[in-house]
XYZ file of C-alpha atoms in Angstrom:
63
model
C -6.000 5.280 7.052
C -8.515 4.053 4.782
C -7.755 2.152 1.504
C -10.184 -0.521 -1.067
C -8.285 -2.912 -3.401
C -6.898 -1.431 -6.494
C -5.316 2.097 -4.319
C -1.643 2.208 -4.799
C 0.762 2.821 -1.767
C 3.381 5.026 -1.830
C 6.372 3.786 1.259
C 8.528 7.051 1.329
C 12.001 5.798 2.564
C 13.359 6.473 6.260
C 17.002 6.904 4.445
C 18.121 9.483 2.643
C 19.018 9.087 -0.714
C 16.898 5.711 -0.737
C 14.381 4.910 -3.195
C 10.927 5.114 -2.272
C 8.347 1.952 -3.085
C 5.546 1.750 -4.346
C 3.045 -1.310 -4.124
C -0.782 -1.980 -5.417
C -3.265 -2.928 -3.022
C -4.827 -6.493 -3.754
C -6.438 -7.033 -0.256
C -8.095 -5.335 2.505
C -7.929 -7.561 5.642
C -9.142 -5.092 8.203
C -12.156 -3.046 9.175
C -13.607 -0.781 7.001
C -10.213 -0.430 4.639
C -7.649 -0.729 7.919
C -4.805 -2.327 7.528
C -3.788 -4.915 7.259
C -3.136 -4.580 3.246
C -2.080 -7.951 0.554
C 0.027 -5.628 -1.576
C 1.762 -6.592 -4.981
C 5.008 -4.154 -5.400
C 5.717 -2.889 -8.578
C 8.593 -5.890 -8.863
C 5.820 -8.293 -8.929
C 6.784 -9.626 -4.834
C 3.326 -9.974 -3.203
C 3.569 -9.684 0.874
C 0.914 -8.419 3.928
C 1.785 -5.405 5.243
C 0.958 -2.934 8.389
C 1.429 0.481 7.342
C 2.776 3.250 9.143
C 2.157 6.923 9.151
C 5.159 7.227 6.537
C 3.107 6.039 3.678
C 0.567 7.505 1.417
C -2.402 5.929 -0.219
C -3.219 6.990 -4.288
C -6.986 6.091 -4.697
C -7.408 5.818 -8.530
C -9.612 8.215 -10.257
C -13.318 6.962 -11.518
C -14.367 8.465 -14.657
C-alpha cells in the first residue's frame, strides 16, 4: 500500500447494504507512503487511520 497526501481512500463497508466512506489523505506518517494515514472524511471529521486490505487508494491525475 502506497499513498502521498492529496490520494483519496475509498473504505468499502464489511456490511451489506452499508455505505461505503470515503476520506482525503492529509498525512503520510509511515515509510515511504505506509500507513499510518491523517485522513479528512468527506464530513469534514479528521482522524489517523491503519488501513486494511478492504480499502482502495485514488491517486489524483497530474495533467
Amino acid at each position: 500500500m502506497h499513498a502521498v497526501a492529496g490520494d483519496r481512500i475509498h473504505f468499502k463497508s464489511g456490511t451489506v447494504g452499508a455505505p461505503e466512506h470515503e476520506a482525503e489523505i492529509l498525512e503520510v506518517q509511515g515509510n515511504n507512503g505506509e500507513p499510518p494515514y491523517r485522513v479528512r472524511f468527506d464530513d469534514g471529521h479528521e482522524s489517523i487511520v491503519y488501513p486494511g486490505s478492504d480499502i482502495q487508494i485514488e491517486h489524483p491525475s497530474s495533467g
